[in-house]
Every structure is written in structure tokens, then in C-alpha cells.
mmCIF file of C-alpha atoms and ligand atoms in Angstrom:
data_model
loop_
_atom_site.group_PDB
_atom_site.id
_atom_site.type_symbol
_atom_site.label_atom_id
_atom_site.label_comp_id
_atom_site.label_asym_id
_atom_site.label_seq_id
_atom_site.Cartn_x
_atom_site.Cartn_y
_atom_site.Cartn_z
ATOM 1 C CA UNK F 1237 -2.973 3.137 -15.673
ATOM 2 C CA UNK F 1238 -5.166 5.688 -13.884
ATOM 3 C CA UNK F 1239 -3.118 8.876 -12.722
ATOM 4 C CA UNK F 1240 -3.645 10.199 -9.681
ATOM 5 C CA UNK F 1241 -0.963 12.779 -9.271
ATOM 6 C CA UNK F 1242 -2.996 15.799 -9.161
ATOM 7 C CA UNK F 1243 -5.515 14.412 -6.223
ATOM 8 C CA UNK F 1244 -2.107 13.844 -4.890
ATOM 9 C CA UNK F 1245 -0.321 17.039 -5.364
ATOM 10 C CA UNK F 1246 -3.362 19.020 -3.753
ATOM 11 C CA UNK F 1247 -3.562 16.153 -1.005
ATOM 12 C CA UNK F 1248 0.340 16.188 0.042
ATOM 13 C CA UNK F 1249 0.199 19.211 2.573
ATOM 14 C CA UNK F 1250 -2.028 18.090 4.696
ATOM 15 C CA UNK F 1251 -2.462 14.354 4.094
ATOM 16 C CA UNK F 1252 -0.028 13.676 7.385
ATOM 17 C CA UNK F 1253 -3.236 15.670 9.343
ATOM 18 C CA UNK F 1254 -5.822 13.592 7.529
ATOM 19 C CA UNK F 1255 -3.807 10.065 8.804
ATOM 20 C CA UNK F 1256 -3.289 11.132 12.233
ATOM 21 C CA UNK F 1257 -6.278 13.057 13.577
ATOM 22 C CA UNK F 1258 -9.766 11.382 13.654
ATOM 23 C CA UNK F 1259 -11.728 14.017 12.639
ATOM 24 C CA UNK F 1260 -13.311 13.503 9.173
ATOM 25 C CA UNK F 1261 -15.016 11.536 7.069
ATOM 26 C CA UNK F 1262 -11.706 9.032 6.109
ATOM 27 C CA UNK F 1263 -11.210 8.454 9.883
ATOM 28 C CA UNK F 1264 -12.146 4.759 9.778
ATOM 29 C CA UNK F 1265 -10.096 4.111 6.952
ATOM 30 C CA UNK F 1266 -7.367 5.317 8.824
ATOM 31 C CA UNK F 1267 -8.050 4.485 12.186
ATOM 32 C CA UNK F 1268 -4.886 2.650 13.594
ATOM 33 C CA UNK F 1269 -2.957 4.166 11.127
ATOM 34 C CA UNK F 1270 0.392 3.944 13.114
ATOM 35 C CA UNK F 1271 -0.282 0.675 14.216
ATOM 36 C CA UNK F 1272 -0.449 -0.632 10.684
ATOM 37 C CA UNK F 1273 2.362 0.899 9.415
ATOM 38 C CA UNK F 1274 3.666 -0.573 13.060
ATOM 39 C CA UNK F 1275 2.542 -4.355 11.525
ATOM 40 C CA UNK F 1276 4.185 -4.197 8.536
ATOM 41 C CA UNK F 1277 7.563 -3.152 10.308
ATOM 42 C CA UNK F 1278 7.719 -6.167 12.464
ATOM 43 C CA UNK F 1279 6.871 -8.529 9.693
ATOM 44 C CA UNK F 1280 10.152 -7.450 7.705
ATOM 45 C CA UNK F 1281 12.283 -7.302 11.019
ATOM 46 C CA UNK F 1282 14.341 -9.828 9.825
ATOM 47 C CA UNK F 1283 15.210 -7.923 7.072
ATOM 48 C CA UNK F 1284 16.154 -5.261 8.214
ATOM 49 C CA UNK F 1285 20.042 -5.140 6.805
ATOM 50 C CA UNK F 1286 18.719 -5.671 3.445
ATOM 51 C CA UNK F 1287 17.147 -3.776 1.283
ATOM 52 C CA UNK F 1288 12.968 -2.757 0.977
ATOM 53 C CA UNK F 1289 11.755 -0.886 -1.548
ATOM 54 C CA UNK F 1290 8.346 1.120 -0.457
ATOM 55 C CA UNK F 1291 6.071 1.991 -3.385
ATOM 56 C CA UNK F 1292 3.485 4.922 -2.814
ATOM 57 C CA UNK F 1293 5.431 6.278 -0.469
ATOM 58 C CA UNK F 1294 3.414 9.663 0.164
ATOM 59 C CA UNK F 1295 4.458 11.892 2.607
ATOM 60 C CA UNK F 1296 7.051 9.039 4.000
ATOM 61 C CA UNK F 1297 5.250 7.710 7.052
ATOM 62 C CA UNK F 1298 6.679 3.892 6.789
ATOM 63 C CA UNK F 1299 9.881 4.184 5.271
ATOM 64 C CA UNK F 1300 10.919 6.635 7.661
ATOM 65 C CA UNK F 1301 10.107 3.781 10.747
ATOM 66 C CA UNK F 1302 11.770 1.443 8.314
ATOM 67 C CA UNK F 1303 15.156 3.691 8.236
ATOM 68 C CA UNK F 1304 14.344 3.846 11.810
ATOM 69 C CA UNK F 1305 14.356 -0.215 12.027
ATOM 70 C CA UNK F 1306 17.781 -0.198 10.556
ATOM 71 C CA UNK F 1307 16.532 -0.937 6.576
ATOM 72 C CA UNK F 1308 17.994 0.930 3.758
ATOM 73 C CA UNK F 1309 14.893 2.385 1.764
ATOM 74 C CA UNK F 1310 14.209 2.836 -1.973
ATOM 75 C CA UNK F 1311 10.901 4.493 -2.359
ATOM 76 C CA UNK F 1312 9.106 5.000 -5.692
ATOM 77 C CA UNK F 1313 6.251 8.070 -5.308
ATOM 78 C CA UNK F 1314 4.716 9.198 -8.640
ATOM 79 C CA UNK F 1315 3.681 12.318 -7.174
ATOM 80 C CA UNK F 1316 6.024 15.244 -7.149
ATOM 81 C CA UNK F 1317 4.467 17.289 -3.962
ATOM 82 C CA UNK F 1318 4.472 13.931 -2.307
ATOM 83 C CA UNK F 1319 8.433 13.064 -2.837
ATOM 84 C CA UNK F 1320 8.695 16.849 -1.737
ATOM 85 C CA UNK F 1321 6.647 16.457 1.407
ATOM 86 C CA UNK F 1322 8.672 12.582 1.611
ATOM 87 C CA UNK F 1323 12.168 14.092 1.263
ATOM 88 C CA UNK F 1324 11.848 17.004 4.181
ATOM 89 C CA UNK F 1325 11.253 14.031 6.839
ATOM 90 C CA UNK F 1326 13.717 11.203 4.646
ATOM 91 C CA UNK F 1327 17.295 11.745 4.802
ATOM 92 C CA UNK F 1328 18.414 8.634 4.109
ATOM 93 C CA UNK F 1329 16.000 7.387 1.735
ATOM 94 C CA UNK F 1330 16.962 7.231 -1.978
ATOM 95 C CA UNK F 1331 13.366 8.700 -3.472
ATOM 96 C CA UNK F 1332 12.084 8.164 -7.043
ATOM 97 C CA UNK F 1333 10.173 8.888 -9.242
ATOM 98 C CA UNK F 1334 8.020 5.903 -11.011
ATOM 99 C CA UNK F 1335 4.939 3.735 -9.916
ATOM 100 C CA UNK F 1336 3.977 0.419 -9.539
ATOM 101 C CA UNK F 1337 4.599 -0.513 -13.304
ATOM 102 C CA UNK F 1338 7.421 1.974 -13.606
ATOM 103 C CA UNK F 1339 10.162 0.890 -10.853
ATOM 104 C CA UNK F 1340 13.645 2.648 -11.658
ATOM 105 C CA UNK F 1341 15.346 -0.452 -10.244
ATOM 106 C CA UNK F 1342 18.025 -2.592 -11.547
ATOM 107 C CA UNK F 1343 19.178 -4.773 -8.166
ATOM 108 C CA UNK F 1344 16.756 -7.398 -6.284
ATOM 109 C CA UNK F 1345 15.626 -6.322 -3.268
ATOM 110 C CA UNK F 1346 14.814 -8.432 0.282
ATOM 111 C CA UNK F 1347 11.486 -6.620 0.776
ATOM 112 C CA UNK F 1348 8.821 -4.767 -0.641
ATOM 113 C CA UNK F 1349 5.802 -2.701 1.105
ATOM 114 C CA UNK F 1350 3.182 -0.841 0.041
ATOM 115 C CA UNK F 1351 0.537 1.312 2.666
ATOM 116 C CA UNK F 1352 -2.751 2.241 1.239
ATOM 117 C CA UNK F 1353 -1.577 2.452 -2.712
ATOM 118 C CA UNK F 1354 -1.954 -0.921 -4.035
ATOM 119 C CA UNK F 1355 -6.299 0.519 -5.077
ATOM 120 C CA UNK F 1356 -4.735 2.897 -7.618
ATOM 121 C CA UNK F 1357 -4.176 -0.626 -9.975
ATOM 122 C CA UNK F 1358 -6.963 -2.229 -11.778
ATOM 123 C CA UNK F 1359 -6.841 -6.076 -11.115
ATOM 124 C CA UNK F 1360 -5.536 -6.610 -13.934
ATOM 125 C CA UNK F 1361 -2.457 -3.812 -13.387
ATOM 126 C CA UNK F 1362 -2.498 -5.478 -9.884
ATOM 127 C CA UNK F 1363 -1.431 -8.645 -11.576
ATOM 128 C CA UNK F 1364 1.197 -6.834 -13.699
ATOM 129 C CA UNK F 1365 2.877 -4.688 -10.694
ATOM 130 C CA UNK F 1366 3.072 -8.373 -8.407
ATOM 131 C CA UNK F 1367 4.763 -10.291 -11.398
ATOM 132 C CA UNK F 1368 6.917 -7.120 -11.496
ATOM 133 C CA UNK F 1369 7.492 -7.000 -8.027
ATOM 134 C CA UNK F 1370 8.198 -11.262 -7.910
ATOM 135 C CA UNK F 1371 11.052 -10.105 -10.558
ATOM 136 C CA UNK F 1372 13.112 -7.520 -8.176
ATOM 137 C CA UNK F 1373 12.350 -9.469 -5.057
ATOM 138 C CA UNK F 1374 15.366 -12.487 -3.694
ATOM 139 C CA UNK F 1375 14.313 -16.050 -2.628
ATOM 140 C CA UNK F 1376 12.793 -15.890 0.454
ATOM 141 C CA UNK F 1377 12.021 -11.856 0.168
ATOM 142 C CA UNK F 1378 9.173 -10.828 1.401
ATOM 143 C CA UNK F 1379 6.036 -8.304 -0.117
ATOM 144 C CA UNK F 1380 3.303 -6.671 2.613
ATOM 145 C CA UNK F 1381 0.414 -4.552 0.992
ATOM 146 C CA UNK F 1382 -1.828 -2.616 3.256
ATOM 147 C CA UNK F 1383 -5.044 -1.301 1.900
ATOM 148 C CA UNK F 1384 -9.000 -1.171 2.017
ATOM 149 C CA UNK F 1385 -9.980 -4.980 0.697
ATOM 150 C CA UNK F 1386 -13.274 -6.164 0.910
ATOM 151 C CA UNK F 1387 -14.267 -10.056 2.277
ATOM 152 C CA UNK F 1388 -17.048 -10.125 0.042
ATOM 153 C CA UNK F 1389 -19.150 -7.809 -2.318
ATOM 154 C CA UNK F 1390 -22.018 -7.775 -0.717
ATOM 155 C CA UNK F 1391 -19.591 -6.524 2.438
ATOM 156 C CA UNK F 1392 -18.489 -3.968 0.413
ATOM 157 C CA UNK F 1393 -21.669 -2.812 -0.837
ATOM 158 C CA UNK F 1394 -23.033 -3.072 2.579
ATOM 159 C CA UNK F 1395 -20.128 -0.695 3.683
ATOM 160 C CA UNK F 1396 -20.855 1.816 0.470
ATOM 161 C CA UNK F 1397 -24.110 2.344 1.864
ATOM 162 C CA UNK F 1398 -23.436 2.899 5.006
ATOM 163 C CA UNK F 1399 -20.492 5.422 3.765
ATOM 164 C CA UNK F 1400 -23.683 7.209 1.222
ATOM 165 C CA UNK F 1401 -25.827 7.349 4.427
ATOM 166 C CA UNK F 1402 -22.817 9.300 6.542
ATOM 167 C CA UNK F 1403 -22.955 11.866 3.467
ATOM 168 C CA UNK F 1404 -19.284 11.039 3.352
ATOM 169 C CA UNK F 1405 -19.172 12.263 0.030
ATOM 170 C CA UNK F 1406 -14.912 12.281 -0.740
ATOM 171 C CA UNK F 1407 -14.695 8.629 0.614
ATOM 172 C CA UNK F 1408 -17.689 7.207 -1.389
ATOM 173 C CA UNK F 1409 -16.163 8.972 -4.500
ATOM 174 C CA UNK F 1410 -12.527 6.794 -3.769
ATOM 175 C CA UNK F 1411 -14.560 3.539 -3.036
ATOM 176 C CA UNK F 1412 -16.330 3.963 -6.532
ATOM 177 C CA UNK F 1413 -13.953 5.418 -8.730
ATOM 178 C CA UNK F 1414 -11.019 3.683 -7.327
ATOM 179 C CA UNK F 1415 -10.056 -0.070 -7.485
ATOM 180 C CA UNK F 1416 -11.148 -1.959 -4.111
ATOM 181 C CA UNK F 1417 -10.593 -5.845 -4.161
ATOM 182 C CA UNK F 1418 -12.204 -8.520 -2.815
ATOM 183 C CA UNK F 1419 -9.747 -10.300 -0.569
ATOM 184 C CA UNK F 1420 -10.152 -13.756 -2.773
ATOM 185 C CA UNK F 1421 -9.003 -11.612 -5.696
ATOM 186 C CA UNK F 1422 -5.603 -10.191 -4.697
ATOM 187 C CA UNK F 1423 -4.463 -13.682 -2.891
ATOM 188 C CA UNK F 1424 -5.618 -15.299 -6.339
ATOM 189 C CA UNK F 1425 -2.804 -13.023 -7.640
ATOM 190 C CA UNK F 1426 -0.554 -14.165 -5.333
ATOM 191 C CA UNK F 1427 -1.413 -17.535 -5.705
ATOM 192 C CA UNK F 1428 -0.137 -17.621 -9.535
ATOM 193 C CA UNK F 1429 3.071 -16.499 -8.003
ATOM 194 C CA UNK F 1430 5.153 -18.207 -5.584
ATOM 195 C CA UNK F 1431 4.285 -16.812 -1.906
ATOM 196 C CA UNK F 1432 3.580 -18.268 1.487
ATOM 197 C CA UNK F 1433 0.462 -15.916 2.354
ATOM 198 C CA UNK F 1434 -1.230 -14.652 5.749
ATOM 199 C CA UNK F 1435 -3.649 -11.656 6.389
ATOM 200 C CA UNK F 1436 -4.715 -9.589 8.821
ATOM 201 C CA UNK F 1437 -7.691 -7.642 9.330
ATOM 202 C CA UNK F 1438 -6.488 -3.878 10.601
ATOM 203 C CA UNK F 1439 -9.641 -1.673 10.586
ATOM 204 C CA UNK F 1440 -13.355 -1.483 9.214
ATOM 205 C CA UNK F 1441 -11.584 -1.020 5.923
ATOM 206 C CA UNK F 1442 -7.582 -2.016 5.934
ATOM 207 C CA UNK F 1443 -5.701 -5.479 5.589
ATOM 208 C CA UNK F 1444 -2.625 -6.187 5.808
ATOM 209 C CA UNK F 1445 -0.993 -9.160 3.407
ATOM 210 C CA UNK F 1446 2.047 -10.403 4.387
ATOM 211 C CA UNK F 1447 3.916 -12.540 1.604
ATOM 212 C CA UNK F 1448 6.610 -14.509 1.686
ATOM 213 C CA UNK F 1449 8.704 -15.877 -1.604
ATOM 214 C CA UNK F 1450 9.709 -19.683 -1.062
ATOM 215 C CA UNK F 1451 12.955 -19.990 -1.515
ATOM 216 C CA UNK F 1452 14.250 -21.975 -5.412
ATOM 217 C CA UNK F 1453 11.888 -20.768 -7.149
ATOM 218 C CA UNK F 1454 8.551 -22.145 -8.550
ATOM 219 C CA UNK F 1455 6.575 -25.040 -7.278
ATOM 220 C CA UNK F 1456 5.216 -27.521 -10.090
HETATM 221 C C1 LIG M 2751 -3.160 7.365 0.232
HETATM 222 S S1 LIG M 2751 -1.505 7.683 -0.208
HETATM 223 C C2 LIG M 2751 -0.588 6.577 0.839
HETATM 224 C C3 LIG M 2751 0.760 7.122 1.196
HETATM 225 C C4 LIG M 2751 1.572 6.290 2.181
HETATM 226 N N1 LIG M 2751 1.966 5.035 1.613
HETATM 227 C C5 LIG M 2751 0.821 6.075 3.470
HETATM 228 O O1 LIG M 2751 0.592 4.924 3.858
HETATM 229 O O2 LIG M 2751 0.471 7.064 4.110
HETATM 230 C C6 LIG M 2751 -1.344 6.890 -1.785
HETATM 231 C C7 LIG M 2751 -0.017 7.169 -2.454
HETATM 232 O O3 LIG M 2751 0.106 6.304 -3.611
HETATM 233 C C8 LIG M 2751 0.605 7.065 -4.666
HETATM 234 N N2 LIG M 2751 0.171 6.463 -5.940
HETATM 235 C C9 LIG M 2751 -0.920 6.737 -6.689
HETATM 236 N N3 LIG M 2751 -0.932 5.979 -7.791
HETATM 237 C C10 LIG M 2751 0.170 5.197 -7.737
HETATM 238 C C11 LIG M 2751 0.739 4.199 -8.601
HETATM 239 N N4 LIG M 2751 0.139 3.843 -9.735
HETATM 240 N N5 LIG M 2751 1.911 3.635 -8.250
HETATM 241 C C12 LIG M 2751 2.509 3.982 -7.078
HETATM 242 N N6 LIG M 2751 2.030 4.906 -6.231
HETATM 243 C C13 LIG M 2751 0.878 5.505 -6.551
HETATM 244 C C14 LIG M 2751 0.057 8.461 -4.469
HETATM 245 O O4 LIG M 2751 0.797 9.441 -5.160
HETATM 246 C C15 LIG M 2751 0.130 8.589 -2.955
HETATM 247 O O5 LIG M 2751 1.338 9.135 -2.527
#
């Protein structure tokens, strides 16, 4: 698996700047930020006396509205700058350290999110971290990823030229070195799992992908 920590590390001090203001290059990407992290909120509502586990945490955005909400958090951040920058606004949020592939977790869990982390897996990691993820997570639990996902590929090539033509030379270096999925792709991974499935288009670039686990296990 790809590391990222160092981008990450150099990132953490002002990535809460880059997600709220709208004045650079990544401002589509995270246009609506709030609202997003908003979306994925409501969807686990009903969980909210259980417990979600947030992976990629970052500077702690969502699982502070989730303590907020009433959940009791478990994040997993491989970065160490990040779990700094996570624990000065997280109280109540246990914090480790681990990654997708690497979750420090013994107990099953009633949800599990993930904002704008999910494109540091390969497809094939992608497929590992979900069958992980299906193993911590009860009957009925549910599993929201918000990221950049692509309809088609000639949308997304479509959108990486018009990214080269802004000169928006950081983003077009993420959307070609880092792992961008077509939409068919990642619900094909949830489709070898168990999981009721809707999406939502958030931005230009995000969706959102609720899941749900059916309750007694697999279908035939
Ligand atoms: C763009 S930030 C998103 C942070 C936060 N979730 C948000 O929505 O603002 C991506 C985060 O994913 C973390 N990350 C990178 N590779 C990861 C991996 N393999 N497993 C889990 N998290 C990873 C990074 O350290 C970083 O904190």
C-alpha cells in the first residue's frame, strides 16, 4: 500500500484552511465540504448510540459532528501530524494509529465512514479494506465513503483536461498518481459483499455511498 504520510504531515496545518475557504486550485473538490460531511451524519442517525469507526480521519472534521450527534468515535489516521491536529479538536474520540488494512480493532462496530480517503487504495486494496471492514461491521451496520469517483472514464479524462488547462498543477498530480474509481468499480466491490447500496452525487468531483449490511448474513 502506497504511503502517504509525509504529503500528510506537511498538509495537516493548514488542510482545515484548504477545506473551508474556496480559494485554490482544490476548491471544487471541496466545494460543499460541510455539507458532505453533513450527508453522511444523517445517514448514520440511527446509529448514533452505537459505535462508528472513521478511517482517515485527518484533522477530525466528521467525527467531531459525529461526537456531536451523540456517536462514540474510533478513528484510525495513519498520519502522526494529522492525529495531532485530530486530537486538539477530539476529546472524546479514542484516536489510532493504523489504516485501512491495519484497523487496531477487536469489537464490531454499527458504522463505518470514511471522507475523502478511500483514493489512497488501489482497487484491488479497495477490495481488501471493504472485506475488512464487512468483518468489524454488525448485521444491519452501515459503511458511507465520500470521495472523488468518476461515472465514466471518458468523464474523468474529460475532467483531467479541463484540471491541465486550469494549470492546476497539485490537483492533476492527485488525480494521476492517486487511485480515482469509476463509480461501477467500487459498487462492484460492494456488490461481492452483502450491502443494500445508494449514491449521491455531492460536487463536480465527490460521491457519497451509503451502504447498508442486510441483516443474517449472505444472500445465495
Ligand atoms: C484528504 S484527507 C481527508 C481527511 C478527512 N477525512 C476529511 O474528510 O477532511 C485524507 C486522509 O486519509 C489519510 N490516509 C492516507 N492514506 C490512508 C490509508 N491507507 N488508510 C487510511 N487513511 C489514510 C491521510 O493521512 C489523511 O488524513
Amino acid at each position: 500500500m502506497a504511503n502517504f504520510n509525509e504529503i500528510f504531515d506537511v498538509w495537516a496545518d493548514n488542510y482545515d484552511e484548504t477545506v473551508y475557504s474556496s480559494d485554490h486550485e482544490y476548491k471544487e473538490v471541496f466545494e460543499n465540504y460541510e455539507g458532505i460531511l453533513e450527508e453522511i451524519a444523517k445517514y448514520i442517525r440511527d446509529k448514533r448510540d452505537g459505535i462508528t469507526l472513521e478511517i482517515g480521519v485527518g484533522t477530525g472534521n466528521l467525527s467531531k459532528k459525529l461526537v456531536e450527534n451523540g456517536h462514540y468515535v474510533v478513528g484510525i489516521e495513519p498520519s502522526k501530524k494529522m492525529r495531532e491536529r485530530a486530537k486538539s479538536k477530539l476529546t472524546k474520540v479514542v484516536l489510532l494509529e493504523g489504516d485501512f488494512l491495519n484497523i487496531p480493532l477487536y469489537n464490531k462496530v454499527d458504522s463505518i465512514v470514511a471522507s475523502y480517503a478511500f483514493h489512497h487504495l488501489t482497487l484491488e486494496e479497495k477490495r481488501k479494506a471493504l472485506k475488512l471492514m464487512d468483518s468489524l461491521l454488525k448485521d444491519g451496520g452501515k459503511i458511507v465513503i465520500a470521495d472523488t469517483m468518476f461515472i465514466s472514464q471518458s468523464y474523468k479524462e474529460k475532467i483531467i483536461k479541463e484540471v491541465e488547462e486550469l494549470n492546476a498543477v497539485n490537483l492533476l498530480n492527485d488525480l494521476n498518481r492517486e487511485y480515482y474509481e469509476l463509480i461501477e468499480d467500487i459498487v462492484g466491490l460492494f456488490k461481492e459483499l452483502n450491502f443494500f447500496i445508494t449514491l449521491k452525487q455531492m460536487n463536480k468531483f465527490v460521491w457519497i455511498i451509503f451502504a447498508q449490511k442486510k441483516e443474517g448474513g449472505k444472500d445465495e
